Amino acid sequence: SGGVINAVMKSGTNEFHGSAWAFHRGGSSLFQTADWLTHDYPPLKRWQYGATLGGPIIRDKLFFFVSYEGVWEDQESRTPYLFFTPEAIGRAQGSAAQYFAQYGAAYPVPTYDFVDLNGDGTTDAGKYVWNGTNHYRGNIVGAKIDWIVSQKDRLAVRWLYNTYKNYWDFANVPGYVKEVPYSYHTGGITWLHLFSPTMYNELRLGYNRAYFYWPRVAPEVPSLGGYTVFSDGVHAVGDWLNMPQGGVLNTYQLVEVLNFQKGNHSIKVGGELRYPNSDIVFDAIVSGAYNFYSSLDWLYNYGAYYLWFGADPPDPPANNPYILGDASGTWTKGNTHRKWATIEGGVFAQDDW
């Protein structure tokens, strides 16, 4: 079943008060469990820390409250993958030779479990334990102002900003770092008005903004072999085919609630309007994606059996729109913006006794 969660920020008072705290988890094996595959103890290091401060701006009238929280975490990930041997790379042709000429300096050298992929008596690949330690960095900043306008009116303004990103050494393009950042803004204004000792009204305006953009690592390199590995197990080359992508999601909110007491009945009536909208960019396969029967088909330039890319093909003939256009005609980049907006609303009545 669904639910509604209301988060409440602290308010300042006539006295200055604050807090500070920190949490640390070390990387010692004393606090870790062994990796099920490598039997190593990949360390997880985490720092989490924060502080708050609140107090008066104008005594008995205007107050502030601010907060900060930071998170710093490294979680090691060690995964054995098949990579080409230096001897196999030396035999590379075509686009594979171009790739290794530009990116080969950071390509890992296998150390064990060597394999002959095509049965010609030479080793083509071997395993290397890739350290894909995930680094997480996050920051949350909050602020709130409370204003006692009169005996019957109070205003509160709040704002919360949350930003974080994950990043790690990217095995698809060795020597490059994959980053996945996010950021969020949440804010609002609340007006409380007291009609009588048994009746008050609450009006809230709210806003939330989510933003993310995940760039493509080495955009000049297409996706070769799949997301992680070729069909024969050798690690794939090039960023994921669904990159880059990003977007902005906004939500505007208006809430009205009337609260009053009638005898032993505590009654609430009100409603809410929301206007969410988004603009998402999804440039999937913008650099092209190639599927091969084996990794050696790419290494030796034997050709792919399947190619896909994100583009609008040439228009079909005007007299027959049901057949394909001329493949030798003009291809254009597809419009990948996906915009969406709606209005949501609801009313409610509640009686507790």
Tab-separated table of C-alpha atoms in Angstrom:
chain	number	residue	atom	x	y	z
A	1	SER	CA	0.000	0.000	0.000
A	2	GLY	CA	1.073	3.587	-0.540
A	3	GLY	CA	1.828	6.198	2.055
A	4	VAL	CA	2.635	9.835	2.631
A	5	ILE	CA	5.734	10.991	4.499
A	6	ASN	CA	6.082	14.510	5.904
A	7	ALA	CA	9.616	15.556	6.873
A	8	VAL	CA	9.946	18.378	9.399
A	9	MET	CA	13.007	20.641	9.712
A	10	LYS	CA	13.975	22.024	13.084
A	11	SER	CA	13.495	25.694	13.850
A	12	GLY	CA	15.708	28.184	15.636
A	13	THR	CA	14.880	29.528	19.108
A	14	ASN	CA	15.802	32.518	21.276
A	15	GLU	CA	18.979	30.684	22.322
A	16	PHE	CA	21.877	29.643	20.122
A	17	HIS	CA	22.167	25.874	19.932
A	18	GLY	CA	24.157	23.598	17.677
A	19	SER	CA	25.530	20.126	17.267
A	20	ALA	CA	28.396	18.374	15.512
A	21	TRP	CA	28.988	14.706	14.924
A	22	ALA	CA	31.082	12.244	12.940
A	23	PHE	CA	31.050	8.532	12.167
A	24	HIS	CA	33.959	6.545	10.760
A	25	ARG	CA	34.171	2.974	9.553
A	26	GLY	CA	37.718	1.874	8.861
A	27	GLY	CA	39.054	-0.391	6.158
A	28	SER	CA	40.490	-3.014	8.511
A	29	SER	CA	39.592	-6.654	7.832
A	30	LEU	CA	38.236	-6.741	11.386
A	31	PHE	CA	35.129	-4.964	10.081
A	32	GLN	CA	34.868	-6.711	6.685
A	33	THR	CA	33.743	-10.055	5.246
A	34	ALA	CA	35.652	-12.005	2.620
A	35	ASP	CA	34.766	-11.619	-1.051
A	36	TRP	CA	32.927	-14.813	-2.079
A	37	LEU	CA	34.946	-15.195	-5.282
A	38	THR	CA	38.461	-13.917	-4.586
A	39	HIS	CA	38.369	-14.604	-0.805
A	40	ASP	CA	40.016	-11.246	-0.300
A	41	TYR	CA	38.805	-8.638	2.141
A	42	PRO	CA	37.908	-5.644	-0.053
A	43	PRO	CA	37.801	-2.729	2.380
A	44	LEU	CA	34.912	-0.358	2.822
A	45	LYS	CA	35.863	3.027	4.236
A	46	ARG	CA	33.170	5.489	5.252
A	47	TRP	CA	33.126	8.899	6.862
A	48	GLN	CA	29.804	10.517	7.720
A	49	TYR	CA	29.782	13.863	9.498
A	50	GLY	CA	27.636	16.910	10.023
A	51	ALA	CA	26.732	19.960	12.062
A	52	THR	CA	23.714	22.122	12.892
A	53	LEU	CA	23.286	25.645	14.245
A	54	GLY	CA	20.150	27.535	15.177
A	55	GLY	CA	19.303	30.749	16.990
A	56	PRO	CA	17.669	34.159	16.887
A	57	ILE	CA	18.026	36.835	14.236
A	58	ILE	CA	15.575	39.109	16.051
A	59	ARG	CA	14.618	37.805	19.490
A	60	ASP	CA	11.022	36.630	19.802
A	61	LYS	CA	10.501	37.456	16.123
A	62	LEU	CA	12.885	35.970	13.576
A	63	PHE	CA	14.897	32.728	13.860
A	64	PHE	CA	17.246	30.669	11.726
A	65	PHE	CA	18.389	27.070	11.550
A	66	VAL	CA	21.092	25.632	9.264
A	67	SER	CA	22.463	22.132	8.837
A	68	TYR	CA	25.151	20.262	6.903
A	69	GLU	CA	25.890	16.580	6.356
A	70	GLY	CA	28.693	15.015	4.344
A	71	VAL	CA	29.352	11.433	3.281
A	72	TRP	CA	32.660	10.084	2.015
A	73	GLU	CA	32.766	6.391	1.135
A	74	ASP	CA	35.061	4.065	-0.783
A	75	GLN	CA	33.789	0.532	-1.375
A	76	GLU	CA	36.325	-1.636	-3.096
A	77	SER	CA	35.158	-4.018	-5.813
A	78	ARG	CA	37.545	-6.601	-7.239
A	79	THR	CA	36.279	-8.589	-10.216
A	80	PRO	CA	38.276	-10.986	-12.415
A	81	TYR	CA	37.678	-10.359	-16.117
A	82	LEU	CA	39.198	-11.706	-19.314
A	83	PHE	CA	41.393	-9.163	-21.133
A	84	PHE	CA	43.448	-9.542	-24.300
A	85	THR	CA	47.080	-10.522	-23.889
A	86	PRO	CA	49.812	-8.166	-25.191
A	87	GLU	CA	50.578	-10.741	-27.907
A	88	ALA	CA	46.972	-10.711	-29.136
A	89	ILE	CA	46.900	-6.917	-29.069
A	90	GLY	CA	50.014	-6.927	-31.209
A	91	ARG	CA	48.009	-8.742	-33.896
A	92	ALA	CA	45.108	-6.250	-33.798
A	93	GLN	CA	43.752	-4.876	-37.071
A	94	GLY	CA	41.452	-2.055	-38.162
A	95	SER	CA	39.541	-0.200	-35.455
A	96	ALA	CA	41.002	-2.455	-32.747
A	97	ALA	CA	44.523	-1.409	-33.727
A	98	GLN	CA	43.440	2.247	-33.652
A	99	TYR	CA	41.866	1.776	-30.224
A	100	PHE	CA	44.919	0.171	-28.649
A	101	ALA	CA	47.227	2.734	-30.261
A	102	GLN	CA	45.328	5.476	-28.396
A	103	TYR	CA	44.148	3.740	-25.210
A	104	GLY	CA	46.430	0.710	-24.911
A	105	ALA	CA	48.824	2.243	-22.378
A	106	ALA	CA	46.261	1.820	-19.579
A	107	TYR	CA	44.931	-1.557	-20.763
A	108	PRO	CA	45.498	-4.234	-18.071
A	109	VAL	CA	47.907	-7.107	-18.608
A	110	PRO	CA	46.368	-10.507	-17.728
A	111	THR	CA	48.105	-12.533	-15.014
A	112	TYR	CA	46.392	-15.967	-14.869
A	113	ASP	CA	43.892	-18.408	-16.443
A	114	PHE	CA	45.064	-17.793	-20.021
A	115	VAL	CA	42.830	-19.063	-22.835
A	116	ASP	CA	43.087	-19.813	-26.545
A	117	LEU	CA	39.837	-18.441	-27.930
A	118	ASN	CA	40.054	-19.761	-31.503
A	119	GLY	CA	42.093	-22.943	-31.066
A	120	ASP	CA	45.125	-21.816	-33.073
A	121	GLY	CA	47.571	-22.724	-30.321
A	122	THR	CA	48.241	-19.175	-29.083
A	123	THR	CA	46.834	-17.531	-25.972
A	124	ASP	CA	44.475	-14.670	-26.761
A	125	ALA	CA	43.263	-13.596	-23.337
A	126	GLY	CA	43.710	-14.127	-19.626
A	127	LYS	CA	42.218	-13.006	-16.366
A	128	TYR	CA	43.052	-9.837	-14.494
A	129	VAL	CA	41.405	-8.790	-11.215
A	130	TRP	CA	39.994	-5.350	-11.947
A	131	ASN	CA	39.802	-2.912	-9.055
A	132	GLY	CA	36.568	-1.034	-9.682
A	133	THR	CA	36.404	0.645	-6.274
A	134	ASN	CA	33.273	2.764	-6.081
A	135	HIS	CA	33.818	6.243	-4.637
A	136	TYR	CA	30.777	7.989	-3.194
A	137	ARG	CA	30.836	11.665	-2.250
A	138	GLY	CA	27.742	13.417	-0.973
A	139	ASN	CA	26.803	16.741	0.617
A	140	ILE	CA	23.496	17.935	2.084
A	141	VAL	CA	22.913	21.563	3.085
A	142	GLY	CA	19.715	22.840	4.695
A	143	ALA	CA	18.426	26.194	5.916
A	144	LYS	CA	15.212	27.438	7.488
A	145	ILE	CA	13.917	30.874	8.505
A	146	ASP	CA	10.950	31.281	10.864
A	147	TRP	CA	9.182	34.627	11.195
A	148	ILE	CA	6.528	35.299	13.815
A	149	VAL	CA	4.656	38.016	11.951
A	150	SER	CA	1.981	38.546	14.592
A	151	GLN	CA	0.110	36.670	17.268
A	152	LYS	CA	-1.990	35.064	14.536
A	153	ASP	CA	0.483	34.625	11.666
A	154	ARG	CA	3.728	32.759	11.214
A	155	LEU	CA	5.836	32.272	8.057
A	156	ALA	CA	8.529	29.661	7.496
A	157	VAL	CA	10.899	29.401	4.524
A	158	ARG	CA	12.985	26.259	4.055
A	159	TRP	CA	15.525	25.031	1.515
A	160	LEU	CA	17.468	21.767	1.205
A	161	TYR	CA	20.203	20.985	-1.322
A	162	ASN	CA	21.511	17.465	-1.831
A	163	THR	CA	24.301	16.596	-4.244
A	164	TYR	CA	26.264	13.387	-4.623
A	165	LYS	CA	28.097	11.316	-7.180
A	166	ASN	CA	29.501	7.838	-7.646
A	167	TYR	CA	32.667	7.319	-9.650
A	168	TRP	CA	35.025	4.425	-10.332
A	169	ASP	CA	37.840	3.297	-12.630
A	170	PHE	CA	36.034	2.180	-15.759
A	171	ALA	CA	37.053	-1.227	-17.135
A	172	ASN	CA	35.264	-0.518	-20.445
A	173	VAL	CA	37.803	2.226	-21.186
A	174	PRO	CA	40.829	1.563	-18.938
A	175	GLY	CA	42.485	4.749	-17.781
A	176	TYR	CA	39.177	6.639	-17.596
A	177	VAL	CA	36.843	7.288	-14.671
A	178	LYS	CA	33.085	6.738	-14.895
A	179	GLU	CA	31.041	9.406	-13.061
A	180	VAL	CA	27.341	9.301	-12.171
A	181	PRO	CA	26.333	12.608	-10.473
A	182	TYR	CA	22.975	13.762	-9.062
A	183	SER	CA	21.667	16.936	-7.404
A	184	TYR	CA	18.364	17.855	-5.746
A	185	HIS	CA	16.774	21.093	-4.560
A	186	THR	CA	13.782	21.072	-2.204
A	187	GLY	CA	12.226	24.249	-0.868
A	188	GLY	CA	9.025	25.775	0.289
A	189	ILE	CA	7.081	28.446	2.147
A	190	THR	CA	4.533	27.744	4.890
A	191	TRP	CA	2.018	30.272	6.205
A	192	LEU	CA	0.117	29.460	9.403
A	193	HIS	CA	-2.858	31.670	10.313
A	194	LEU	CA	-4.765	31.369	13.578
A	195	PHE	CA	-8.467	32.228	13.273
A	196	SER	CA	-9.378	31.319	16.845
A	197	PRO	CA	-8.136	29.081	19.661
A	198	THR	CA	-9.887	26.159	17.930
A	199	MET	CA	-9.235	26.929	14.254
A	200	TYR	CA	-6.130	27.554	12.157
A	201	ASN	CA	-5.187	27.385	8.482
A	202	GLU	CA	-1.997	26.105	6.853
A	203	LEU	CA	-0.940	27.094	3.315
A	204	ARG	CA	2.173	25.525	1.785
A	205	LEU	CA	4.019	26.241	-1.437
A	206	GLY	CA	6.641	23.664	-2.367
A	207	TYR	CA	9.211	23.077	-5.065
A	208	ASN	CA	11.485	20.154	-5.890
A	209	ARG	CA	14.111	19.977	-8.630
A	210	ALA	CA	16.114	16.884	-9.526
A	211	TYR	CA	18.993	17.127	-11.969
A	212	PHE	CA	21.333	14.492	-13.335
A	213	TYR	CA	23.717	14.196	-16.245
A	214	TRP	CA	25.777	11.120	-16.971
A	215	PRO	CA	28.333	11.931	-19.676
A	216	ARG	CA	29.727	9.363	-22.059
A	217	VAL	CA	33.296	8.263	-21.326
A	218	ALA	CA	35.516	8.637	-24.413
A	219	PRO	CA	32.575	9.555	-26.701
A	220	GLU	CA	34.652	8.916	-29.801
A	221	VAL	CA	34.691	5.176	-28.944
A	222	PRO	CA	31.526	3.228	-29.866
A	223	SER	CA	30.093	0.428	-27.732
A	224	LEU	CA	31.886	-2.734	-28.809
A	225	GLY	CA	30.763	-6.138	-27.598
A	226	GLY	CA	28.010	-5.256	-25.111
A	227	TYR	CA	27.670	-3.657	-21.696
A	228	THR	CA	30.292	-5.749	-19.897
A	229	VAL	CA	31.698	-8.622	-21.983
A	230	PHE	CA	31.836	-9.998	-25.508
A	231	SER	CA	30.012	-13.279	-26.105
A	232	ASP	CA	33.229	-15.231	-25.390
A	233	GLY	CA	33.787	-13.517	-22.018
A	234	VAL	CA	36.463	-10.975	-22.944
A	235	HIS	CA	35.718	-7.583	-21.438
A	236	ALA	CA	33.806	-5.238	-23.724
A	237	VAL	CA	35.190	-1.953	-25.061
A	238	GLY	CA	33.548	1.484	-24.990
A	239	ASP	CA	31.043	3.108	-22.684
A	240	TRP	CA	27.573	1.642	-22.196
A	241	LEU	CA	25.332	2.104	-25.199
A	242	ASN	CA	22.697	3.991	-23.131
A	243	MET	CA	25.100	6.885	-22.483
A	244	PRO	CA	24.987	9.845	-22.323
A	245	GLN	CA	21.761	10.675	-20.575
A	246	GLY	CA	20.480	13.345	-18.225
A	247	GLY	CA	17.607	15.591	-17.436
A	248	VAL	CA	15.706	17.922	-15.140
A	249	LEU	CA	12.576	17.012	-13.187
A	250	ASN	CA	10.589	19.820	-11.518
A	251	THR	CA	7.613	19.534	-9.192
A	252	TYR	CA	5.544	22.505	-7.979
A	253	GLN	CA	3.155	21.998	-5.072
A	254	LEU	CA	0.282	23.932	-3.442
A	255	VAL	CA	-1.315	22.559	-0.262
A	256	GLU	CA	-4.194	24.065	1.703
A	257	VAL	CA	-5.351	22.568	5.035
A	258	LEU	CA	-7.948	23.946	7.454
A	259	ASN	CA	-7.783	22.508	10.997
A	260	PHE	CA	-10.485	23.034	13.626
A	261	GLN	CA	-11.854	21.511	16.789
A	262	LYS	CA	-15.561	20.819	17.238
A	263	GLY	CA	-16.341	19.290	20.596
A	264	ASN	CA	-14.238	16.152	20.807
A	265	HIS	CA	-13.817	16.073	17.002
A	266	SER	CA	-10.517	17.131	15.474
A	267	ILE	CA	-11.331	17.908	11.849
A	268	LYS	CA	-9.089	18.602	8.842
A	269	VAL	CA	-10.217	19.527	5.347
A	270	GLY	CA	-8.014	20.545	2.460
A	271	GLY	CA	-6.559	19.841	-0.925
A	272	GLU	CA	-3.394	19.707	-2.960
A	273	LEU	CA	-2.310	20.639	-6.466
A	274	ARG	CA	0.895	19.416	-8.086
A	275	TYR	CA	2.510	20.335	-11.374
A	276	PRO	CA	5.354	17.913	-12.230
A	277	ASN	CA	7.292	18.295	-15.479
A	278	SER	CA	10.470	16.862	-16.898
A	279	ASP	CA	12.892	17.235	-19.787
A	280	ILE	CA	15.001	14.111	-20.230
A	281	VAL	CA	17.817	13.628	-22.742
A	282	PHE	CA	18.512	10.012	-23.632
A	283	ASP	CA	21.186	9.884	-26.312
A	284	ALA	CA	21.273	6.105	-26.486
A	285	ILE	CA	23.652	4.593	-29.023
A	286	VAL	CA	24.693	8.069	-30.163
A	287	SER	CA	28.209	6.746	-30.798
A	288	GLY	CA	27.053	3.478	-32.332
A	289	ALA	CA	27.019	-0.060	-30.944
A	290	TYR	CA	28.533	-3.098	-32.667
A	291	ASN	CA	27.832	-6.749	-31.892
A	292	PHE	CA	30.387	-9.418	-32.820
A	293	TYR	CA	30.224	-13.207	-32.803
A	294	SER	CA	33.428	-13.155	-30.762
A	295	SER	CA	35.929	-10.640	-29.431
A	296	LEU	CA	38.469	-11.844	-32.015
A	297	ASP	CA	36.145	-10.752	-34.821
A	298	TRP	CA	36.656	-7.198	-33.545
A	299	LEU	CA	40.350	-7.647	-32.749
A	300	TYR	CA	41.185	-8.968	-36.227
A	301	ASN	CA	38.724	-6.693	-38.077
A	302	TYR	CA	36.497	-9.493	-39.386
A	303	GLY	CA	33.439	-7.276	-39.069
A	304	ALA	CA	30.362	-7.032	-36.863
A	305	TYR	CA	27.184	-8.979	-37.481
A	306	TYR	CA	24.938	-6.238	-36.105
A	307	LEU	CA	25.128	-2.449	-35.907
A	308	TRP	CA	22.782	-0.038	-34.194
A	309	PHE	CA	22.932	3.684	-33.715
A	310	GLY	CA	20.609	6.461	-32.567
A	311	ALA	CA	19.702	8.448	-35.645
A	312	ASP	CA	16.778	9.318	-37.886
A	313	PRO	CA	17.110	7.485	-41.211
A	314	PRO	CA	16.410	9.107	-44.573
A	315	ASP	CA	12.763	9.863	-45.267
A	316	PRO	CA	10.784	7.275	-47.252
A	317	PRO	CA	9.551	8.148	-50.725
A	318	ALA	CA	6.671	10.617	-50.706
A	319	ASN	CA	4.499	8.277	-52.801
A	320	ASN	CA	5.004	5.306	-50.483
A	321	PRO	CA	5.691	6.143	-46.815
A	322	TYR	CA	5.580	2.469	-45.820
A	323	ILE	CA	8.946	1.481	-47.256
A	324	LEU	CA	12.426	2.409	-46.035
A	325	GLY	CA	14.222	5.463	-47.317
A	326	ASP	CA	17.386	5.349	-49.356
A	327	ALA	CA	20.160	4.183	-47.020
A	328	SER	CA	22.660	6.307	-48.938
A	329	GLY	CA	20.604	9.429	-48.237
A	330	THR	CA	20.949	11.925	-45.393
A	331	TRP	CA	20.985	10.574	-41.838
A	332	THR	CA	20.392	12.980	-38.949
A	333	LYS	CA	20.834	12.729	-35.219
A	334	GLY	CA	17.561	11.804	-33.551
A	335	ASN	CA	15.746	14.212	-31.219
A	336	THR	CA	16.213	12.526	-27.853
A	337	HIS	CA	14.505	15.114	-25.630
A	338	ARG	CA	11.599	13.503	-23.818
A	339	LYS	CA	9.360	16.132	-22.269
A	340	TRP	CA	6.447	15.389	-19.993
A	341	ALA	CA	4.139	17.437	-17.773
A	342	THR	CA	0.861	16.935	-15.948
A	343	ILE	CA	-1.366	18.434	-13.267
A	344	GLU	CA	-2.427	16.364	-10.272
A	345	GLY	CA	-4.938	17.310	-7.630
A	346	GLY	CA	-6.902	15.959	-4.707
A	347	VAL	CA	-9.086	16.918	-1.776
A	348	PHE	CA	-9.611	15.268	1.594
A	349	ALA	CA	-11.596	15.440	4.813
A	350	GLN	CA	-10.523	13.820	8.074
A	351	ASP	CA	-12.220	13.531	11.463
A	352	ASP	CA	-10.508	12.147	14.576
A	353	TRP	CA	-12.409	11.684	17.795
